[in-house]
Short mmCIF file of C-alpha atoms and ligand atoms in Angstrom, two decimals:
data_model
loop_
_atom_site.label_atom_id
_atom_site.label_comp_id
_atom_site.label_asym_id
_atom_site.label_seq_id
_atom_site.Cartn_x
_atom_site.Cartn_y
_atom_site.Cartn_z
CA UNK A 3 -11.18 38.43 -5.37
CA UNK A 4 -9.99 35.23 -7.00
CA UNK A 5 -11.93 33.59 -10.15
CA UNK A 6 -11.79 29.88 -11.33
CA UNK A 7 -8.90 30.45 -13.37
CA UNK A 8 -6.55 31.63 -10.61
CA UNK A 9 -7.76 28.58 -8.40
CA UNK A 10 -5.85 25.01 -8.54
CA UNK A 11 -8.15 22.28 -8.35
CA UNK A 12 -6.58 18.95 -6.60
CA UNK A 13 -9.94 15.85 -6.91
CA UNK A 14 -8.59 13.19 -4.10
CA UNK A 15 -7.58 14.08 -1.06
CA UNK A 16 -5.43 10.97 -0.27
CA UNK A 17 -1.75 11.25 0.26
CA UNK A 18 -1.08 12.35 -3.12
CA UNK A 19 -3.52 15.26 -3.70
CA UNK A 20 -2.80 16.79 0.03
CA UNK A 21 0.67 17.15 -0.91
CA UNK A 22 0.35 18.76 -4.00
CA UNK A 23 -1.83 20.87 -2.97
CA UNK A 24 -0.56 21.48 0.77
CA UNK A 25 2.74 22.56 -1.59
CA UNK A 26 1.15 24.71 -4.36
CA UNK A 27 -0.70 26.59 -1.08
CA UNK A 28 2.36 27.21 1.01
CA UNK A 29 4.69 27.16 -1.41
CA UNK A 30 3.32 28.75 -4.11
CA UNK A 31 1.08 30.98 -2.04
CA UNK A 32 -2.10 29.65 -4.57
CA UNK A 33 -5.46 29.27 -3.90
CA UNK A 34 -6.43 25.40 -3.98
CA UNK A 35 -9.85 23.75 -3.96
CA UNK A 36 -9.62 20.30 -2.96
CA UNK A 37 -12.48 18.06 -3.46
CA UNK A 38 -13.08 14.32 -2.76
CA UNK A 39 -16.17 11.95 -3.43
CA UNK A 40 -16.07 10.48 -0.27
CA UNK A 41 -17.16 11.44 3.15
CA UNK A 42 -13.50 11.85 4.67
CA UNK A 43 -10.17 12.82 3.91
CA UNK A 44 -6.81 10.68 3.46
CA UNK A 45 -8.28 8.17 1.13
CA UNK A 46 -7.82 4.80 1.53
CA UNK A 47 -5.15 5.55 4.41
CA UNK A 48 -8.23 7.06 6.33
CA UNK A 49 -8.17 6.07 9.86
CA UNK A 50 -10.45 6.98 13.06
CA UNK A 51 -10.31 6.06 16.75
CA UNK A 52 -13.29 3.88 17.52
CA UNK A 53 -15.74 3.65 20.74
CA UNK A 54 -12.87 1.23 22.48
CA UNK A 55 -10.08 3.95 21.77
CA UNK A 56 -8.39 1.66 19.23
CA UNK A 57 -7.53 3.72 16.14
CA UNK A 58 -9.13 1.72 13.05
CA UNK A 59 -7.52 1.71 8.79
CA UNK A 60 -10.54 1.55 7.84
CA UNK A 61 -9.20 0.36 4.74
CA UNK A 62 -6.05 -2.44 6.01
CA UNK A 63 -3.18 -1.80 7.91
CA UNK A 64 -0.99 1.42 6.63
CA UNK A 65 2.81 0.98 7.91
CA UNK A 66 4.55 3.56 7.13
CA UNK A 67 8.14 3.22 5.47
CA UNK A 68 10.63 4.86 3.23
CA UNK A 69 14.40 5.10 2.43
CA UNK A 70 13.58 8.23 0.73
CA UNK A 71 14.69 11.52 3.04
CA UNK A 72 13.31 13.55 1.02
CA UNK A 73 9.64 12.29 1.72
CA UNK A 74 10.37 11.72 5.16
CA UNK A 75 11.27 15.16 6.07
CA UNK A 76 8.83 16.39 4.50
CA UNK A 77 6.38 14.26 6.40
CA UNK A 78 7.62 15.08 9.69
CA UNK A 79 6.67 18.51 9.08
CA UNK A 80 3.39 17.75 10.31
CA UNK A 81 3.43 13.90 12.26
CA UNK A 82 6.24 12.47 15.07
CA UNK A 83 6.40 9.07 14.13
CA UNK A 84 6.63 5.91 16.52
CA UNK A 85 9.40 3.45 16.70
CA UNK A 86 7.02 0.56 15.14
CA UNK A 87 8.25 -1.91 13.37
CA UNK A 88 6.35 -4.65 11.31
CA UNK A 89 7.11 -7.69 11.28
CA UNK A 90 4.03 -10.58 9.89
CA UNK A 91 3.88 -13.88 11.08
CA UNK A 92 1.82 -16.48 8.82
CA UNK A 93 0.94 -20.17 9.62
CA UNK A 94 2.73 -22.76 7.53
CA UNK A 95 1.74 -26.11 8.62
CA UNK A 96 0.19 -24.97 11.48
CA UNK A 97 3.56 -23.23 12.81
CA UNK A 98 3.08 -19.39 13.51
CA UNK A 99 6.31 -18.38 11.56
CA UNK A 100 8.09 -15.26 10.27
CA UNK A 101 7.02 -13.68 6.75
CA UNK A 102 9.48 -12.88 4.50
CA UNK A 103 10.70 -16.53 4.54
CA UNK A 104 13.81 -16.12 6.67
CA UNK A 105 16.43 -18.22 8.70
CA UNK A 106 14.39 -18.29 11.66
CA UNK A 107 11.50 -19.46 9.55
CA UNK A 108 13.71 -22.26 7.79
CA UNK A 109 14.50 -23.44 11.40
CA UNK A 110 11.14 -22.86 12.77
CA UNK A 111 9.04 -25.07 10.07
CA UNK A 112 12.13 -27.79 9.62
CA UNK A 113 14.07 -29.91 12.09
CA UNK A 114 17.31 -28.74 13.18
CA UNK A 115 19.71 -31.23 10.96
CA UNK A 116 17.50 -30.30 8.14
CA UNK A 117 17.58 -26.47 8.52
CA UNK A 118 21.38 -26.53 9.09
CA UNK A 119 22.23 -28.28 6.07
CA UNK A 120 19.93 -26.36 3.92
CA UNK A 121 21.22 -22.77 5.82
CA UNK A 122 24.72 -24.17 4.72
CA UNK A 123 23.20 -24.71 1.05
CA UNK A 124 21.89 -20.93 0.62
CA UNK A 125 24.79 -19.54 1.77
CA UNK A 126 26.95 -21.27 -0.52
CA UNK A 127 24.97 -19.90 -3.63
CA UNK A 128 23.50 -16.94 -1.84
CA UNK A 129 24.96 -13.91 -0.32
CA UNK A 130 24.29 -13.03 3.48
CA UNK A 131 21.36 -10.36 4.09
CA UNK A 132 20.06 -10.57 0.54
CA UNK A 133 16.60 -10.70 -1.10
CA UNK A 134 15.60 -13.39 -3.31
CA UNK A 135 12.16 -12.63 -5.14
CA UNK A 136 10.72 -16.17 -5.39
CA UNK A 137 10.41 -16.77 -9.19
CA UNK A 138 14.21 -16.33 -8.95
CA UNK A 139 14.82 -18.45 -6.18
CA UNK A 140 12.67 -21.24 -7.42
CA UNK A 141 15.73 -21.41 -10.19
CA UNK A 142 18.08 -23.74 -8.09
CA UNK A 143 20.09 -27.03 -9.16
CA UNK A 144 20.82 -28.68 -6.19
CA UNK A 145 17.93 -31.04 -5.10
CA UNK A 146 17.90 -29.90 -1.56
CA UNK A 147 17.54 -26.06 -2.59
CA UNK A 148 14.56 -27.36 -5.10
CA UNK A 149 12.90 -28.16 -2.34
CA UNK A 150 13.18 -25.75 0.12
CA UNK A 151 12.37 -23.37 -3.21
CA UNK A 152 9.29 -25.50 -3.52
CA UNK A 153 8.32 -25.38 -0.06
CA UNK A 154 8.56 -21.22 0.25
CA UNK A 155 6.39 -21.19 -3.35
CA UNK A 156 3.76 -23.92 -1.87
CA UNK A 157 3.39 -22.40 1.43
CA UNK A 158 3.62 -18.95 1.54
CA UNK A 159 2.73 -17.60 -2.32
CA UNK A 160 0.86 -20.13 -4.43
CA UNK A 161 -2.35 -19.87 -2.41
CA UNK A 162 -1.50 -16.43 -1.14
CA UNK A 163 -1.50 -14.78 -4.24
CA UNK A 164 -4.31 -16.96 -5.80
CA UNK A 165 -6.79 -15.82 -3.24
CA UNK A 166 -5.03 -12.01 -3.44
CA UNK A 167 -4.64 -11.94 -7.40
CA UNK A 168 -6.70 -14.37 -8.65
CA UNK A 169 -4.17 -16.19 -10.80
CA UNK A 170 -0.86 -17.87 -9.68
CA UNK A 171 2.11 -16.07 -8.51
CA UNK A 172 3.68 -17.20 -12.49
CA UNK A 173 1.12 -14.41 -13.87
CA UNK A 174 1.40 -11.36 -11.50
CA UNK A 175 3.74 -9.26 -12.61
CA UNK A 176 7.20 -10.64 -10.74
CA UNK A 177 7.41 -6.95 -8.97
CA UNK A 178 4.65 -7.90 -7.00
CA UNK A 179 5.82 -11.31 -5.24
CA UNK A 180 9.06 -9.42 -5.44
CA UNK A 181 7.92 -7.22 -2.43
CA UNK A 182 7.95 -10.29 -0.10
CA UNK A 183 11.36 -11.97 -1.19
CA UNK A 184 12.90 -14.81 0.48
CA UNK A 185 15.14 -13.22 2.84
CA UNK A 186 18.75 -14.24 3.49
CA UNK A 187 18.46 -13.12 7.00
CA UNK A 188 17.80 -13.40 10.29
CA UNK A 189 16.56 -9.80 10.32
CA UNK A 190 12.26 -10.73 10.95
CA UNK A 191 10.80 -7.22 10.33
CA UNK A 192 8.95 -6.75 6.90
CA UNK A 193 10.71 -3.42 5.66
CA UNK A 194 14.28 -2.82 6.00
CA UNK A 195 13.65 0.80 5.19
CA UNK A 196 15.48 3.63 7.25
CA UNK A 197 12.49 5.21 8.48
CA UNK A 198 9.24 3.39 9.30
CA UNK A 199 6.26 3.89 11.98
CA UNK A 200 2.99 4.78 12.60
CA UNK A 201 2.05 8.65 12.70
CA UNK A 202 0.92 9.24 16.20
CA UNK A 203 -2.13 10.66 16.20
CA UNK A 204 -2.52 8.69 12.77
CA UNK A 205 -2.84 9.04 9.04
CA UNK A 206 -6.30 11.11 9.05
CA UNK A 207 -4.61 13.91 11.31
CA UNK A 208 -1.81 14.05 9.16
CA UNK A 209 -3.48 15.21 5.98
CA UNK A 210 -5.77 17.04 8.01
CA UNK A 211 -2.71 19.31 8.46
CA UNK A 212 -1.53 19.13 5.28
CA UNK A 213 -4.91 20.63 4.20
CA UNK A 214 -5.09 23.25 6.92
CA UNK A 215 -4.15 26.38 5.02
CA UNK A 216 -5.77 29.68 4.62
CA UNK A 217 -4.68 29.13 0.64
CA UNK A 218 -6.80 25.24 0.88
CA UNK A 219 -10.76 24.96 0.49
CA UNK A 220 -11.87 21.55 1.14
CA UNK A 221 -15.09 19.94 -0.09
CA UNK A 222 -16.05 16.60 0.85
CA UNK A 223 -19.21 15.14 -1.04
CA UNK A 224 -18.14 16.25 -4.20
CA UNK A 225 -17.45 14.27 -7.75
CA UNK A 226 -15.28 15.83 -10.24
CA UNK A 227 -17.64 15.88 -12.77
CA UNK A 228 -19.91 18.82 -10.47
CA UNK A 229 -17.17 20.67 -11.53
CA UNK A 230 -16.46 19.75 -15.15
CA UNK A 231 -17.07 23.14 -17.36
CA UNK A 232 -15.55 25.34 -14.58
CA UNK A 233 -12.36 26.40 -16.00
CA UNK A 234 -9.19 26.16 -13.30
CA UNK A 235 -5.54 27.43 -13.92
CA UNK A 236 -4.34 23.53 -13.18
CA UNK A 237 -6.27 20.35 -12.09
CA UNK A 238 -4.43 17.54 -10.10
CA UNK A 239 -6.27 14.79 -10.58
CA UNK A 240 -5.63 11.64 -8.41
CA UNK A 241 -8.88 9.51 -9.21
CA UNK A 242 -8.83 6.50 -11.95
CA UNK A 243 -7.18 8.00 -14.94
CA UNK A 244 -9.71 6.10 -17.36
CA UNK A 245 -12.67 7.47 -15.46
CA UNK A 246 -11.31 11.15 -16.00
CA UNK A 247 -11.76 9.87 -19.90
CA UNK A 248 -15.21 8.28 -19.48
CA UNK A 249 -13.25 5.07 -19.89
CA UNK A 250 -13.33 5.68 -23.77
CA UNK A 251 -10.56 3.10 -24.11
CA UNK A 252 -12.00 0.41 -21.90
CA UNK A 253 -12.05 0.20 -18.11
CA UNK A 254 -8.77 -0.38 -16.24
CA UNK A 255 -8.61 -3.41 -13.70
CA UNK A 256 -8.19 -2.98 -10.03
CA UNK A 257 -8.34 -6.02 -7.78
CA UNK A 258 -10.62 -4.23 -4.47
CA UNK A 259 -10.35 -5.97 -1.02
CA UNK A 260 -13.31 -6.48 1.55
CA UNK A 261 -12.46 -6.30 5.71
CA UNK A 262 -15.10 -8.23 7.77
CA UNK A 263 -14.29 -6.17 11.39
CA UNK A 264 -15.13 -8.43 14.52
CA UNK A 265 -14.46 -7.10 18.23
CA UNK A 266 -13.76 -9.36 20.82
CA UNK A 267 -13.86 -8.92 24.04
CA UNK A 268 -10.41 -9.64 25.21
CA UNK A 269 -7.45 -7.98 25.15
CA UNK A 270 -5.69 -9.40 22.29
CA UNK A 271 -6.87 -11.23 19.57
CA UNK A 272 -3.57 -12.60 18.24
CA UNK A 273 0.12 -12.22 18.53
CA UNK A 274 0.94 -9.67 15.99
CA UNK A 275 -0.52 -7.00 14.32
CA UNK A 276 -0.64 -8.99 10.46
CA UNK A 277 -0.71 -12.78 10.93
CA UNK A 278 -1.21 -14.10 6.95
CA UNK A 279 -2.62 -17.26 6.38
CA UNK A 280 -1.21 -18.16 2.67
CA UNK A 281 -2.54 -21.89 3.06
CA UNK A 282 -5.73 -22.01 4.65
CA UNK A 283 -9.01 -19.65 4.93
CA UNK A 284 -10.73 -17.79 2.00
CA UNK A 285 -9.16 -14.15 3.46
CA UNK A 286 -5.49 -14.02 3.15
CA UNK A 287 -4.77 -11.67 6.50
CA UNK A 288 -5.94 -11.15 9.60
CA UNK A 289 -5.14 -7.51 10.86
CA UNK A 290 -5.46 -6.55 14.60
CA UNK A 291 -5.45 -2.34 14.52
CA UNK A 292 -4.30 -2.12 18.53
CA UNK A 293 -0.64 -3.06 18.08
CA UNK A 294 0.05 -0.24 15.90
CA UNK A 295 -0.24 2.63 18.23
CA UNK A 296 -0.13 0.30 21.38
CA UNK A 297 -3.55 1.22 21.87
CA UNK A 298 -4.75 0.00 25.55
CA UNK A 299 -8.60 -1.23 25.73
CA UNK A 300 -9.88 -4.44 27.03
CA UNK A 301 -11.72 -5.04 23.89
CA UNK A 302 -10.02 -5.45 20.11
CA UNK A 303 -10.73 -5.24 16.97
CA UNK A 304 -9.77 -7.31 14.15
CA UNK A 305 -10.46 -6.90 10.35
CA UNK A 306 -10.46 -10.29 8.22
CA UNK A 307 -9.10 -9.26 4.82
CA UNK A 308 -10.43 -10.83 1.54
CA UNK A 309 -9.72 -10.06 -1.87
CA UNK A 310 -12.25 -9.71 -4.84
CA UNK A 311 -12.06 -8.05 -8.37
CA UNK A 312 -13.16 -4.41 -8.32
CA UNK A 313 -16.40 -4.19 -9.73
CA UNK A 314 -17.40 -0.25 -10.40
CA UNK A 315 -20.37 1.03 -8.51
CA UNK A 316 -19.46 -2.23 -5.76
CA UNK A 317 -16.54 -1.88 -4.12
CA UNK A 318 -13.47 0.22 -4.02
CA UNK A 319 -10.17 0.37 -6.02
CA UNK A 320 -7.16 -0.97 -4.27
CA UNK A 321 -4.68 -2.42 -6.23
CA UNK A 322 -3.83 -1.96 -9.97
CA UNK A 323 -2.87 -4.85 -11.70
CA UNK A 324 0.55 -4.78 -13.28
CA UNK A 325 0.16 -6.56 -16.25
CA UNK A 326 1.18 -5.74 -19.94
CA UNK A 327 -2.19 -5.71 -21.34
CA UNK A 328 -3.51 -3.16 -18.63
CA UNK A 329 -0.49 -1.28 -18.81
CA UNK A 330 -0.94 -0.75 -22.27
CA UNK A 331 -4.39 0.18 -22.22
CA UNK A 332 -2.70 2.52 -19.53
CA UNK A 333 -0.40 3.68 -21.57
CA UNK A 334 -3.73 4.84 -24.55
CA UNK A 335 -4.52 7.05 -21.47
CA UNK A 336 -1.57 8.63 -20.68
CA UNK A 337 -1.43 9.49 -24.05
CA UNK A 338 -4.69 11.06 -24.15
CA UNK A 339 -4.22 13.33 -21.18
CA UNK A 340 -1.06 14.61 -22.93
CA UNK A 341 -3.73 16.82 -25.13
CA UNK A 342 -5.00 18.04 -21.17
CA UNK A 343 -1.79 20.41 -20.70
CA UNK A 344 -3.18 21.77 -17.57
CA UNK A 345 -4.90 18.39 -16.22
CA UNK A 346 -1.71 16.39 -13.87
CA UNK A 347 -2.76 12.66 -12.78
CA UNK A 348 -0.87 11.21 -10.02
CA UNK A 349 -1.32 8.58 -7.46
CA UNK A 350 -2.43 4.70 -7.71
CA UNK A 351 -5.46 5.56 -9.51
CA UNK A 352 -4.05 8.90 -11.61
CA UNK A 353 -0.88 6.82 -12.61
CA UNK A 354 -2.41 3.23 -12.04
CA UNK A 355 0.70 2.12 -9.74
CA UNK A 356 0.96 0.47 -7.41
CA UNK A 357 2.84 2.61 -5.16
CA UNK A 358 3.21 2.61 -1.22
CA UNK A 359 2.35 5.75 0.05
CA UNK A 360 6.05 6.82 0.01
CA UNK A 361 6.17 6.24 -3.91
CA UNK A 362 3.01 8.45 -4.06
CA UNK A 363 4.52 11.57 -1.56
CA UNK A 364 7.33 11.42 -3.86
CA UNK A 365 5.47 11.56 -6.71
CA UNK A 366 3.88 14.86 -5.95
CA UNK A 367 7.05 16.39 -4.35
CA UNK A 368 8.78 15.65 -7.53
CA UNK A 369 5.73 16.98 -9.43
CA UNK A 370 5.60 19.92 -7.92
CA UNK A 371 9.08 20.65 -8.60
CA UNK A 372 8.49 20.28 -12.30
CA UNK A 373 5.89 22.94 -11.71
CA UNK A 374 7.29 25.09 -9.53
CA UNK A 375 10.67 24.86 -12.49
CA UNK A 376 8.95 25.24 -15.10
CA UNK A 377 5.78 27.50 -14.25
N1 LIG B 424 2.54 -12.60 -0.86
C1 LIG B 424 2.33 -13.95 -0.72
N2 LIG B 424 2.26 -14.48 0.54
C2 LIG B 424 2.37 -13.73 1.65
C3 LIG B 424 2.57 -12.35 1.51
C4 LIG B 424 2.64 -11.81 0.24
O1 LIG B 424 2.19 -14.66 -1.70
O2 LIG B 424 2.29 -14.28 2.76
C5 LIG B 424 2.60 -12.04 -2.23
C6 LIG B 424 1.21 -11.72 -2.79
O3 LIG B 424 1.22 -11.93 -4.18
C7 LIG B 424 1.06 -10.25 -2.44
C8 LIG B 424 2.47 -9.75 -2.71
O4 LIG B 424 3.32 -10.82 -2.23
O5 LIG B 424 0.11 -9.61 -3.25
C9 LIG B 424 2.83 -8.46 -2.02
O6 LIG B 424 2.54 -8.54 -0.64
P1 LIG B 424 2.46 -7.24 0.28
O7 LIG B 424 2.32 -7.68 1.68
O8 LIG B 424 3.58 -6.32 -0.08
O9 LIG B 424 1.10 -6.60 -0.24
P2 LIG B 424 0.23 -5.37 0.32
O10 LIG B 424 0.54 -5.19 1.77
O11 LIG B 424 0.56 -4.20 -0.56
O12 LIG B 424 -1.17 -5.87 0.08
#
């Protein structure tokens, strides 16, 4: 018989807490109790098949992508992958174009003699194949680079990341436009990463597997604070790390995002499976589910994606907001849980970071091998 204080306890059961505890199980050969507050596994990277066949993210498009081999091996343990590859398209004037700004986009949105002349430009200041995040880019001397810079922070981020962010791209932390640099490049896909694709039977499945092990008792329904009093030998906590604290310090901002899903009775809705509108609309994306698995149907469904602030007891928590402020208030949290010696946070919400879901698979394998090193 096992009591409380032989049993892990993991709260989340996104990417982050299945690995931990899908490692501490089979690893480890522990008992793990793994609890989440929602109906369904995987978090916000939960996805379903629907009535038409088409499998749904319920909560925006997950695209799968990593340079790290570590987290892709480890993956592939339990998914095959598909050969997709993202690319987004965005209107700019009108013109359905390539995002990240690219070469073809330069000569897609500007006449020829124009495009040529500023191609010449870049790649006199600019290397071949590299990434310019735009604040950077935006620093240029020559009149005809000011411009294009101008253009690319008009058109694709000002309005962009005012309707994502809710302030201009000058006050978001410069990692974040940094993820969709200007792109010295013909290359159109959105990652360069080694690895990328869509797990083929999806994300759900996945950490289904990772959680199906005789060590791993899942319960669904269930808030942390059921549990609170109940003594365990460690607790993995991947929820909001200020909730865990009964935000004694002040809540920690999230910006949450709202999907308005239509289905149309056609077989495709547009021409890719992300087309971003940074100049016109109140939602910034439109995402059309089919493409990712090639899903056949004569129906589709589309999800409209608009950005609000996270609001507890409203809506969900996406995206922290990497800021100094927040990440000091942060930072009077971490400190806090230091006094928890057997409580671990991890994931967006545990280490409020805005990781992709490689960052957080990483996390835990590198957690657990602190753990597993150091007992
Ligand atoms: N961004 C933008 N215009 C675009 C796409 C992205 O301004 O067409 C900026 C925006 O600030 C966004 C950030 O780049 O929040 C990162 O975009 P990404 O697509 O990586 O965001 P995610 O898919 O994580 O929401």
């Amino acid at each position: 018989m096992t009591t409380d204080n032989e049993i892990n306890l993991v709260v989340g059961a996104g990417f982050s807490g299945a690995t931990i505890a899908n490692l501490i199980a089979e690893e480890l050969g522990e008992k793990v109790l793994v609890i989440d507050k929602k109906d369904h596994i995987a978090g916000n990277c939960y996805d379903y098949r629907d009535k038409n066949g088409i499998m749904i993210h319920k909560y925006g498009s997950h695209i799968f992508h990593t340079n790290l081999e570590n987290v892709w091996k480890y993956l592939k343990k339990f998914t095959d992958f598909n050969t997709y590859m993202h690319k987004v398209v965005g209107y700019l004037d009108g013109i359905e174009t390539h995002i990240p700004f690219n070469f073809n986009t330069l000569y897609d949105v500007f006449p020829q003699s124009l495009a040529k002349r500023l191609e010449e430009k870049l790649l006199d200041v600019f290397e071949i194949n590299t990434k310019v995040p735009i604040l950077e880019f935006q620093k240029q001397d020559d009149d005809d680079l000011k411009f294009l810079a101008n253009y690319v922070y008009e058109k694709i981020f000002l309005h962009y990341t005012t309707k994502q962010w809710g302030v201009s791209p000058q006050d978001v932390d410069g990692a974040v436009t940094a993820r969709v640099p200007v792109y010295l490049s013909k290359d159109n896909r959105y990652f360069q990463d080694k690895y990328q694709g869509i797990p083929l039977e999806g994300y759900t499945k996945v950490v289904e597997k990772m959680l199906n092990h005789k060590n791993i008792t899942l319960k669904l329904n269930t808030e942390y604070k059921e549990l609170k009093g109940k003594y365990f030998k460690r607790v993995f906590f991947t929820g909001p790390i200020d909730e865990f604290y009964d935000y004694k310090f002040g809540q920690l901002p999230y910006r949450s995002v709202n999907f308005k899903f239509e289905t149309y009775d056609k077989e495709y809705y547009q021409s890719n499976a992300c087309v971003n509108y940074p100049c016109n609309y109140d939602f910034t994306r439109i995402h059309e589910y089919k493409y990712y698995l090639d899903d056949k149907s004569d129906k589709t469904v589309i999800a409209k994606e608009y950005s609000e602030f996270f609001e507890l007891g409203k809506n969900e928590r996406y995206y922290p907001i990497p800021k100094d402020e927040n990440k000091a208030l942060y930072e009077k949290y971490l400190e806090e849980s230091k006094k928890d010696t057997n409580v671990y946070f991890l994931g967006r919400l545990g280490d409020y970071k805005y990781y992709d879901m490689d960052k957080a698979i990483a996390r835990a394998l590198d957690l657990f091998e602190e753990i597993k090193n150091n007992g």
